[in-house]
XYZ file of C-alpha atoms in Angstrom:
597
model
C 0.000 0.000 0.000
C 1.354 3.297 -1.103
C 2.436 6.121 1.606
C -0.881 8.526 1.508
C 0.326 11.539 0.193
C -1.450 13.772 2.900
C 0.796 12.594 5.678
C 3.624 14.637 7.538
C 6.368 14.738 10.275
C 7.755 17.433 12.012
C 11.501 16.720 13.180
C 12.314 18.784 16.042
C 13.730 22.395 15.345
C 17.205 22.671 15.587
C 18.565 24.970 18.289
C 21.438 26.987 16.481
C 21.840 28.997 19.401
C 24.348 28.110 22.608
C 21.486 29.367 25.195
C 19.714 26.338 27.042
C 16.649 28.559 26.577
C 16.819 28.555 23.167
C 16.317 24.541 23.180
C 13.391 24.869 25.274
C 11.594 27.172 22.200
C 12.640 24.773 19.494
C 10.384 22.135 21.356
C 8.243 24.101 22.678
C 7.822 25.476 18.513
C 7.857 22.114 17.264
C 5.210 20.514 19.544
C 2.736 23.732 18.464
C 3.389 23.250 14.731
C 2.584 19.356 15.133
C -0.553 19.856 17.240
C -1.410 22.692 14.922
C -1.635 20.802 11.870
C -3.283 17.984 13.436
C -6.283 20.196 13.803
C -6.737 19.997 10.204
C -8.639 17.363 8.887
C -7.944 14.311 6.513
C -4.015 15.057 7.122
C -2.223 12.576 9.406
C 0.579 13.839 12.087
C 3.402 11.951 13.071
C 2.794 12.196 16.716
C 5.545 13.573 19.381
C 7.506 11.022 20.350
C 8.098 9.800 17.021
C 8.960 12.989 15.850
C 11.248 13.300 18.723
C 12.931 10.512 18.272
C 14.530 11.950 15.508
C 16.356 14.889 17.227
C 19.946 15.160 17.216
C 19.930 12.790 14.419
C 20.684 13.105 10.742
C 18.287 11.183 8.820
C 17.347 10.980 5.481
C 14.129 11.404 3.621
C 14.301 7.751 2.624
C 14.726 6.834 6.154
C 12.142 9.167 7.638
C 9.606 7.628 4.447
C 10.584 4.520 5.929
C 10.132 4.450 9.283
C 7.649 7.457 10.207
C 5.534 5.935 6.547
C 4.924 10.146 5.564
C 5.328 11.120 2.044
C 6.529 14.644 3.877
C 8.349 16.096 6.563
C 9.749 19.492 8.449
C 12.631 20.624 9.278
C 14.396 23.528 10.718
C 16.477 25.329 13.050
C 15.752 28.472 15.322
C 18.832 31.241 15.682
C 18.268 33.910 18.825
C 19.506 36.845 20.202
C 19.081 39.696 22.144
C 16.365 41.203 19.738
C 16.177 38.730 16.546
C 14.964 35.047 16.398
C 15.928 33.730 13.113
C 13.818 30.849 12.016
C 14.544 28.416 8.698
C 11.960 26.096 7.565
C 12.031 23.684 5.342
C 9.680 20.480 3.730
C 10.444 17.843 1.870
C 9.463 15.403 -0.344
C 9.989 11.856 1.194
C 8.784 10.245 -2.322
C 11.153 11.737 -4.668
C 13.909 13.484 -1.863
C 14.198 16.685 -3.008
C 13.404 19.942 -1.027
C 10.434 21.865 -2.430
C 10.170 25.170 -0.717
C 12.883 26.795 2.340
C 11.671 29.922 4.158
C 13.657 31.817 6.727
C 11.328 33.933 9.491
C 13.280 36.979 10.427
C 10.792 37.936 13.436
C 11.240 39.243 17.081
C 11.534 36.964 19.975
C 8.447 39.010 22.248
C 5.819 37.639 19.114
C 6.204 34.057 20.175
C 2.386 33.250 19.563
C 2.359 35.356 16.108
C 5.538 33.468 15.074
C 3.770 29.611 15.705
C 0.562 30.742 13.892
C 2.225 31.916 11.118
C 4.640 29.368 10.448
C 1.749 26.504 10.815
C -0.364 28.161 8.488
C 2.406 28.810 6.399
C 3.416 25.120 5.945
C -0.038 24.689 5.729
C -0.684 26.198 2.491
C 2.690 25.142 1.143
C 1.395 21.275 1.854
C -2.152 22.244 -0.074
C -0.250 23.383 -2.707
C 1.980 20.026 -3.196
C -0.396 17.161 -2.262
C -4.358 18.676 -2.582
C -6.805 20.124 -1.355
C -7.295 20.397 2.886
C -9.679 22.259 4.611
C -7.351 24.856 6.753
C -8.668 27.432 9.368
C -7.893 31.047 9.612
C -6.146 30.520 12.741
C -3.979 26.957 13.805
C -2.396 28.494 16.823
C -4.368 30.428 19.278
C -2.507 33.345 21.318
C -2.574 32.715 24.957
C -2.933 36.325 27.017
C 0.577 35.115 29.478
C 3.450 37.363 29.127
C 6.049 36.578 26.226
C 8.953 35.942 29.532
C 6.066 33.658 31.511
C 5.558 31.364 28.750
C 9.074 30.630 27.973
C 9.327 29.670 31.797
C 6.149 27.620 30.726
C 8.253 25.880 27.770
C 11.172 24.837 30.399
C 8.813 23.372 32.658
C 7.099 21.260 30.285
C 10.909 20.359 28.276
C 11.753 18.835 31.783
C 8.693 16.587 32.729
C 8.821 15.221 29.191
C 11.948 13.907 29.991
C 9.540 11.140 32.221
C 11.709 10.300 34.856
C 11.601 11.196 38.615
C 13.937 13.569 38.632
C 13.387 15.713 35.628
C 8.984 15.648 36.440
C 9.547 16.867 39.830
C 11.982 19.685 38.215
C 9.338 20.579 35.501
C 6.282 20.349 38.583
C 8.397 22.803 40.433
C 8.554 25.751 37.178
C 5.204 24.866 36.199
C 4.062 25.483 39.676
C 5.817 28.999 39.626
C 4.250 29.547 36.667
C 0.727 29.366 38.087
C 2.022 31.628 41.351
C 2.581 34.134 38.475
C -0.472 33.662 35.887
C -3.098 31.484 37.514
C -5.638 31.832 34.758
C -3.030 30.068 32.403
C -4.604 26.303 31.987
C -2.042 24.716 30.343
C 0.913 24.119 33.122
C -2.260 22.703 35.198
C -2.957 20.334 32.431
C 1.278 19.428 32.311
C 1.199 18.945 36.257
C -1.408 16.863 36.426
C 0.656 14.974 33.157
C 3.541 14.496 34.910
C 2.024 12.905 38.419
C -0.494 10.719 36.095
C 3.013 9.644 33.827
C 4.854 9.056 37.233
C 1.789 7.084 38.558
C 1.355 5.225 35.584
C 5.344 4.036 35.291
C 5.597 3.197 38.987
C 7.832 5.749 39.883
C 4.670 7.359 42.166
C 2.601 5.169 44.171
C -0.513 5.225 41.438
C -2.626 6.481 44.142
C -0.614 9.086 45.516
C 0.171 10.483 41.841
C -3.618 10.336 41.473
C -4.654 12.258 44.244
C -1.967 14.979 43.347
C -2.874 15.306 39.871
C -6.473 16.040 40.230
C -6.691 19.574 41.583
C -4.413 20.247 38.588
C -6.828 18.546 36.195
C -10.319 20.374 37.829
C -8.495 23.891 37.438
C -7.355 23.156 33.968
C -11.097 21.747 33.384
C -12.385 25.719 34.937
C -10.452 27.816 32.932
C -10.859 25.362 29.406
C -13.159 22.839 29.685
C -12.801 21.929 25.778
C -9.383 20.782 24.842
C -8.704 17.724 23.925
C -5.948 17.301 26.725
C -8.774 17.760 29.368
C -11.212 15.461 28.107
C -8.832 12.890 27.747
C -7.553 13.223 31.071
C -11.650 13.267 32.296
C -11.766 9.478 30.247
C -9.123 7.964 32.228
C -10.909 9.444 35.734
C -13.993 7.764 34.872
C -12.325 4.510 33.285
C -10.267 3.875 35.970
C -11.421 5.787 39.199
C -14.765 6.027 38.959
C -15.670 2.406 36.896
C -17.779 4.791 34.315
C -16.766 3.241 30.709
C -19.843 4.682 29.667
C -18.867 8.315 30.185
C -14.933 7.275 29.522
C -16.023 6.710 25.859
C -17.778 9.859 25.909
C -14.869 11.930 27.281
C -12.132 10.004 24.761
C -14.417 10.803 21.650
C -14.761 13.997 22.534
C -10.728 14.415 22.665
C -10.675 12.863 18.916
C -13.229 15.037 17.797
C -11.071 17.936 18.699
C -7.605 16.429 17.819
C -6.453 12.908 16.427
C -3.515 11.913 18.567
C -2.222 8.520 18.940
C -2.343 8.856 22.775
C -6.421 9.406 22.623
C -6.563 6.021 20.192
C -4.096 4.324 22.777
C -6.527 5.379 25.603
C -9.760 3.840 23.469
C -8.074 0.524 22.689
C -7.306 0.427 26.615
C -11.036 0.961 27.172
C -12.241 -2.317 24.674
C -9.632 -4.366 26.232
C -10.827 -3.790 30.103
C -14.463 -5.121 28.165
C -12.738 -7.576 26.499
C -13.557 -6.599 23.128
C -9.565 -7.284 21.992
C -10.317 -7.508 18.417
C -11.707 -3.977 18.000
C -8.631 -3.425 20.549
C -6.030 -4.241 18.047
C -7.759 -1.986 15.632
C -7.471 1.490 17.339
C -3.976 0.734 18.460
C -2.985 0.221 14.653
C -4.290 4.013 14.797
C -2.130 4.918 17.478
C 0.861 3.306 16.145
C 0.718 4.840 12.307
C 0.738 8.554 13.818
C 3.458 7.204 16.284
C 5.130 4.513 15.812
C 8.141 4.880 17.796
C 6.122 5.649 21.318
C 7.583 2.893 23.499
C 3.751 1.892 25.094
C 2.299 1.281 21.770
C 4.626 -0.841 21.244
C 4.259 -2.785 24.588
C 0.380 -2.515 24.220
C 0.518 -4.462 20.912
C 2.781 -7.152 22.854
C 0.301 -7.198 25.677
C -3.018 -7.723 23.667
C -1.464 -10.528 22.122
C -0.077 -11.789 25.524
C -3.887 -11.429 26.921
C -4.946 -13.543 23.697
C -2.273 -16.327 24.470
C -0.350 -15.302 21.223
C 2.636 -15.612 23.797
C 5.382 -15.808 21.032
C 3.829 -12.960 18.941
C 3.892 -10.870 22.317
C 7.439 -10.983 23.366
C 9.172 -9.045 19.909
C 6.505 -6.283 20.953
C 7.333 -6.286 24.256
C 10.970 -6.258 23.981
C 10.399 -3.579 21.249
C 9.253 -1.389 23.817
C 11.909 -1.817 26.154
C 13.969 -0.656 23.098
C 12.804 2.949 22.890
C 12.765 3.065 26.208
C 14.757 0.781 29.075
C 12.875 2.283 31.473
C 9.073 1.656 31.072
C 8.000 -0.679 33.741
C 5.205 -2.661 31.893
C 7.283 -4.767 29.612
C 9.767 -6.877 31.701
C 6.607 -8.377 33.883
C 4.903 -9.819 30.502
C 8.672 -10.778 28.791
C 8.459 -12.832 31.804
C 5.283 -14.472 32.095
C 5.142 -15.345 28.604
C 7.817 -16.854 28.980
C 6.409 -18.766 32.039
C 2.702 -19.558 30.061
C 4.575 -20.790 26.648
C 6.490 -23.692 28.454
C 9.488 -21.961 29.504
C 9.512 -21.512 33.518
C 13.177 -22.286 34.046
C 13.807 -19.047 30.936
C 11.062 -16.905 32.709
C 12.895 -17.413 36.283
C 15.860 -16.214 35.434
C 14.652 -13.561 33.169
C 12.864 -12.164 36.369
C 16.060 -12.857 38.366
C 18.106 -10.189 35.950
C 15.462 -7.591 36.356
C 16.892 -4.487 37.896
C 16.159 -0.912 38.525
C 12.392 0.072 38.574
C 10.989 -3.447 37.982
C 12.430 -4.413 41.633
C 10.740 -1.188 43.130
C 7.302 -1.967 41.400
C 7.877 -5.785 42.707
C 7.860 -7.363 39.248
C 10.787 -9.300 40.373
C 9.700 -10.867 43.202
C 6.028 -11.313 41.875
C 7.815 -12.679 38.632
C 9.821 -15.337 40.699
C 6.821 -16.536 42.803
C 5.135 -17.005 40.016
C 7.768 -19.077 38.574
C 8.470 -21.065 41.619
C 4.580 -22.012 41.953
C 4.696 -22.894 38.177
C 7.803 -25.713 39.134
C 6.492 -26.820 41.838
C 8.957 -25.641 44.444
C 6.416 -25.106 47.379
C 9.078 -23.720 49.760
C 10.732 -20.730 47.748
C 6.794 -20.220 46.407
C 5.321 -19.640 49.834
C 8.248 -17.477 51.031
C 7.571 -15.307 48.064
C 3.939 -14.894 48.720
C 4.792 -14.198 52.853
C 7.328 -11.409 50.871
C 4.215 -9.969 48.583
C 1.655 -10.137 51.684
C 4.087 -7.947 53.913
C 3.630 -4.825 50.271
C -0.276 -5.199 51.497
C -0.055 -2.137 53.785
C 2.389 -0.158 51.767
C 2.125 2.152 49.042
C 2.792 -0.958 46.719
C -0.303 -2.467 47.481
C -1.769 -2.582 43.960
C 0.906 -4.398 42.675
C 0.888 -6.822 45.630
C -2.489 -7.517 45.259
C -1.929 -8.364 41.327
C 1.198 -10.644 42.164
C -0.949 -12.539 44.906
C -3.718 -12.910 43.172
C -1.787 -14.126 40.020
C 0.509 -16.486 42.214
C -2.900 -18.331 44.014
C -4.149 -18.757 40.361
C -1.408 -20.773 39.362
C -1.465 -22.370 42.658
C -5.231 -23.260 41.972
C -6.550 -22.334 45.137
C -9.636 -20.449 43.611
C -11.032 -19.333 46.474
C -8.262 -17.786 47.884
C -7.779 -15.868 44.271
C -12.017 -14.485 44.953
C -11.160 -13.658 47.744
C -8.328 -11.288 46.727
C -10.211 -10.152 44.069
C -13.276 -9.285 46.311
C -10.762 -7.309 48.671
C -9.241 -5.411 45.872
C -12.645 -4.404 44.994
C -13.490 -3.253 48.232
C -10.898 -1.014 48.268
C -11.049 0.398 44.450
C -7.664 -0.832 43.144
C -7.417 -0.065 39.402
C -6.148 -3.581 38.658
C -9.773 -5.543 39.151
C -10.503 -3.630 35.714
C -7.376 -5.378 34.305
C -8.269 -8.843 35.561
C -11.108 -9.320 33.602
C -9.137 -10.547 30.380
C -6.234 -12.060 32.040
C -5.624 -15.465 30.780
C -4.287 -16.834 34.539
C -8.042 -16.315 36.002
C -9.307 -18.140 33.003
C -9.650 -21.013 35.803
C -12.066 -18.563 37.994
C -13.901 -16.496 35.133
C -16.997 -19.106 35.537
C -16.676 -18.847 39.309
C -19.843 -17.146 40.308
C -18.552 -14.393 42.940
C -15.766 -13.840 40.294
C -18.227 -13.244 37.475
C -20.266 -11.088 40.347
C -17.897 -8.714 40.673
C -16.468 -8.492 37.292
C -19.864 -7.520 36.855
C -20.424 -4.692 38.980
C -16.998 -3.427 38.212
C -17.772 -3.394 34.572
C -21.346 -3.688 33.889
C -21.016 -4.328 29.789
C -18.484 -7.133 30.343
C -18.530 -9.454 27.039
C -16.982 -12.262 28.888
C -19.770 -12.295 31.815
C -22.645 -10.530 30.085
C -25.537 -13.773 29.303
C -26.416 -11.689 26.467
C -24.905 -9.098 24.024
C -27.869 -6.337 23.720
C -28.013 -6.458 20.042
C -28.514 -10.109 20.030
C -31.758 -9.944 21.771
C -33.052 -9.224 18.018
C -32.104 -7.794 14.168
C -31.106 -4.300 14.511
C -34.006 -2.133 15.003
C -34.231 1.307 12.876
C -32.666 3.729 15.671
C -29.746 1.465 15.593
C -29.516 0.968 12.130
C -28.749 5.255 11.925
C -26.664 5.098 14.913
C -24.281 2.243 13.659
C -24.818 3.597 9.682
C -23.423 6.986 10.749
C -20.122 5.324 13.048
C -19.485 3.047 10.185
C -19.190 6.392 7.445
C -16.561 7.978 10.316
C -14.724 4.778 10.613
C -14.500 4.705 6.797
C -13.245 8.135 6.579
C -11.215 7.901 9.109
C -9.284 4.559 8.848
C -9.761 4.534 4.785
C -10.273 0.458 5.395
C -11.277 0.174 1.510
C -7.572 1.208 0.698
C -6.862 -2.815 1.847
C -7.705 -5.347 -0.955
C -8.315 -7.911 1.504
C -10.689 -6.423 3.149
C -13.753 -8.316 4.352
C -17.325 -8.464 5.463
C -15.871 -9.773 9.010
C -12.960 -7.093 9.427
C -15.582 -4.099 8.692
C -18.215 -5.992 11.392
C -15.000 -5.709 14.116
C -14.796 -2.096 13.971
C -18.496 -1.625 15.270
C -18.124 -4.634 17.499
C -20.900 -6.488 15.861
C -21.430 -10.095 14.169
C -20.579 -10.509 10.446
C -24.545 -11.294 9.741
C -25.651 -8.174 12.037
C -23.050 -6.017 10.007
C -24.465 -7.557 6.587
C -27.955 -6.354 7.592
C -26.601 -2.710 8.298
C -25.447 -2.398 4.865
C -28.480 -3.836 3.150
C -30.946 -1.706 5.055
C -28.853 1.352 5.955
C -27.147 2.048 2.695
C -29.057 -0.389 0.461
C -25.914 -2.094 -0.589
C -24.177 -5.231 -0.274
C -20.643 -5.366 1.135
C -19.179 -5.336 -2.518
C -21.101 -2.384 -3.487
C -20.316 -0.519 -0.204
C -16.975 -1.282 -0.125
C -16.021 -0.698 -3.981
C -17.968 2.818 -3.827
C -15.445 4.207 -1.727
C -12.478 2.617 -3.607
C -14.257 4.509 -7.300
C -14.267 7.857 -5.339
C -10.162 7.222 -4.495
C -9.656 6.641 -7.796
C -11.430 9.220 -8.979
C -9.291 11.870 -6.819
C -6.181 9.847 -7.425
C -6.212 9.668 -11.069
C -6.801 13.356 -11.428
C -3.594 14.380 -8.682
C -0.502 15.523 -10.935
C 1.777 13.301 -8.905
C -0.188 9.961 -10.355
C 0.245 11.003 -14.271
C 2.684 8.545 -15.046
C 0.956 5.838 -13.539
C -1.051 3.453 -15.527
C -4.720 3.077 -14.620
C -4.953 0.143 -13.332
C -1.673 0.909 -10.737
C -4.080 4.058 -9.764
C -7.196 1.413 -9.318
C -4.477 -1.271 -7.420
C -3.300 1.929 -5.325
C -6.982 2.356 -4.438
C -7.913 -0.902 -3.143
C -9.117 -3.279 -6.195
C -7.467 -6.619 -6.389
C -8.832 -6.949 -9.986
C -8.940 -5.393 -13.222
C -12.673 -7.051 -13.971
C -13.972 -6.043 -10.588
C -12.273 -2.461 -11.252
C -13.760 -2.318 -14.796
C -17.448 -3.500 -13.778
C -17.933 -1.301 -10.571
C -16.603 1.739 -12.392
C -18.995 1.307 -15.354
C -21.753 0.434 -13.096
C -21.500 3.542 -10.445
C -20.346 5.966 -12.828
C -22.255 4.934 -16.229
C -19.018 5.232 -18.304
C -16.075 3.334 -18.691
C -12.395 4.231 -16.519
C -11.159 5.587 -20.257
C -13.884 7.825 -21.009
C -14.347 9.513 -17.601
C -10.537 10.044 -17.924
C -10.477 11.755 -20.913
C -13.778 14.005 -19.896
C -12.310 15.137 -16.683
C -8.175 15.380 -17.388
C -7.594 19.177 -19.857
C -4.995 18.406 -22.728
């Protein structure tokens, strides 16, 4: 499938400049031109921390086409001084490698906000003018009413706490905090605060409690002063999701945040939503979202490994996994699933000592010892096991007490004493740990999923839970007409936005997983929603790309049936038929009407 042509990357900005300061504006310039453009519709955005993983590197366009899959990309560099900021842009072609416009911004320093609007909306029109048509606003970058020397100080703060360890977040929480001494009606170093204690929660370098608790104030004051940014309602879905048990409203809140912005962080958060249901298919599918705008972001790398891991795809898992530990050594997730894959494909004497090397963060987060126990209740070695679980039991009245609950509760599986394991569970419960959400897939329990107190509190915890539910709702009967609009009008989104008819192989089955429904209650959808079968559906959408494609100056030298290929056919008689049929001439004769000699 070829690289769509409206897709870009932004490396980060060069700092040209010897001033510390100056680095914090060339990320501070580059993260506003990437979330700028992602405003605008049918373009896709190389996400942060792909386009960060680029700096202080010298890459090549083939490279970048390669591994960011963008047919363009930014660069530049950012020159200061006392009274000048000298800015050179630049964007090129991935497809062909060659440069096709430079600009250098001559501007002063004190117009920070002027100087990020203008450049976005400058690269803007320079990208209409090379791939098409886009639908660009007046405005990409609004001004925020902070003083020019406040914001920088803003900039710092945030450059530290996306560094993501302890050290440099608790730096960037300190400036950000000063910050808000100085200009407490500024809602974005609120929103970065209560980042940085949610990150540290999240990667076990916070009790997840503690970094909880300190990160909402921050969230609820960013929520007063802008209630409608993307960053906000994302950070509202993951309160409801996993404080409050609410998936209902955590959908709401996460489709709210796409609406506003597409950002592989708010298709991350949805796939983590379907898997706590269960529903690991339609998982899968919004994390191949996430990873296309980023695919060098660490966790979507280990979320791939651990859907598979959670559909006993154990070998599929670990390459993920280890992936992730890649890009970064430091994410806590990984190690504990390298480890009990390792364990659940056969391999407990490779999984013990594979928890035995773990150092660093996994021992503080108890992965090693939890890992171990596991293993030595796996062999059989009843002595070393029950030691380790007297070692896990002693975490239950410490800030650790999440992950000793998992660990114990994981270790009793094994063991098979299933009442011990409800017992856990129903304590956890009790006492709103985040992990009961995460036990409802796991393939240990699989032994306790039909347990009836199990199932009884998998079902209060999550009351549309597809493993425990008797009954799907839309199996109680066809789809009635209110459904039929509401699943007709999701279905044209997901089409837009995922472009599914672009794959050949597509099927009547893949298109049912993206709206969570059976194959026959998808097949129904089509025939009474759109009056179409799947064929018809499907191949509309693949006449319209060709259409656009075949009239784009970049596709001249391409043969028609590449162009039809390039749009999703498999087949020059299915190509040839549907054409004629939808647009009552042949491919030939529509060309020659539409293309001017």
């Amino acid at each position: 499938m070829r690289t769509s042509s409206k897709s870009i990357a932004v490396l980060p900005f060069v700092n040209m400049s010897n001033s510390i300061e100056n680095e914090y504006f060339c990320d501070g310039l580059t993260e506003e031109i990437i979330n700028a453009l992602a405003k605008i519709k049918d373009l896709s955005v190389t996400s942060r921390t792909s386009s960060f993983y680029f700096k202080n590197k010298d890459v090549s366009a083939k490279e970048v086409r390669e591994e960011l899959k963008v047919a363009t990309f930014i660069e530049g560099s950012v020159r200061t001084s006392k009274n000048k900021m000298r800015i050179t842009v630049q964007m090129i072609d991935t497809v062909d490698d060659f440069h096709f416009w430079s600009e250098t911004f001559d501007r002063n320093p004190e117009h920070v906000f002027e100087i990020q609007d203008e450049i976005s909306l400058f690269i803007a029109e320079k990208l209409r003018e090379h791939i098409g048509h886009l639908e660009i606003e007046d405005k990409l970058v609004e001004p925020i009413d902070v003083p020019v020397d406040i914001y920088r100080d803003y900039l710092k703060g945030r450059y530290y706490i996306m560094k993501l360890d302890y050290k440099n977040s608790i730096k960037g929480i300190n400036i950000l905090k000063e910050v808000i001494h100085k200009s407490p009606n500024f809602s974005s170093p609120y929103l970065d605060i209560n980042l940085a204690y949610v990150n540290m929660g999240t990667m076990g370098l916070l009790p997840a409690f503690e970094a909880y608790e300190k990160a909402q104030p921050y969230l609820l004051k960013a929520l007063e002063l802008d209630p409608n940014s993307s960053r906000s309602q994302l950070n509202l879905a993951w309160i409801e999701c996993w404080q409050n048990w609410n998936l209902e409203k955590a959908y709401e809140h996460a489709k709210k945040a796409l609406e506003i912005q597409q950002a592989d962080d708010i298709y991350l958060t949805i796939s983590n939503f379907l898997t706590v249901e269960g529903k690991l298919g339609a998982a899968h599918n919004y994390l191949d979202k996430a990873l296309q705008l980023d695919p060098y972001a660490a966790i979507n790398h280990h979320y791939r490994g651990f859907l598979y891991y959670l559909q006993e795809e154990y070998t599929t898992a670990i390459p993920y996994l280890k992936k992730a530990l890649d890009l970064d050594p430091k994410l806590p997730f990984p190690p504990i699933y390298i480890g009990i894959s390792l364990l659940l494909s056969g391999k407990p004497n490779e999984a013990l000592s594979y928890f035995g090397s773990l150092e660093g963060v996994s021992v503080k987060d108890l992965s090693k010892l939890g890992g171990e126990t596991m293993c030595y209740a796996k062999l059989n070695e009843t002595e070393k096991c029950n030691e380790g679980l007297r070692k896990l039991e002693t975490y239950l009245t410490t800030e650790l007490v999440d992950k000793a609950f998992t660990f114990l509760i994981l270790v009793n599986a094994l063991l098979g004493n299933s009442e011990k394991v409800i017992d856990l569970v129903e304590q956890a419960y009790h006492n709103r740990l985040p992990l009961i959400l995460l036990l409802n897939p796991s393939p240990i329990l699989k032994t306790v999923k039909n347990h009836k107190r199990f199932k009884d509190i998998m079902l209060k915890a999550i009351p549309d839970n597809v493993n425990y539910k008797q009954k799907r709702k839309y199996k109680q009967a066809l789809l009635k007409t209110n459904e039929i609009k509401k699943y007709s009008k999701e279905l044209e989104q997901i089409m837009m936005d995922y472009k599914l008819y672009l794959n050949p192989d597509l099927s009547l089955k893949d298109l049912a997983s993206y709206l969570e429904l059976p194959a026959n209650y998808a097949s129904q959808l089509l025939n009474l929603g759109f009056q179409k079968n799947f064929s018809e559906y499907v191949n509309t959408f693949r006449v319209n790309e060709f259409k656009e494609r075949i009239l784009q100056e970049e596709n001249k030298d391409l043969t028609i049936m590449a162009v039809a290929y390039d749009s999703g056919f498999n087949s020059k008689t299915v190509f040839n038929t549907f054409f004629k049929k939808i647009e009552g001439a042949t491919p030939n004769a529509y060309i020659k009407s539409n293309i001017k000699n």
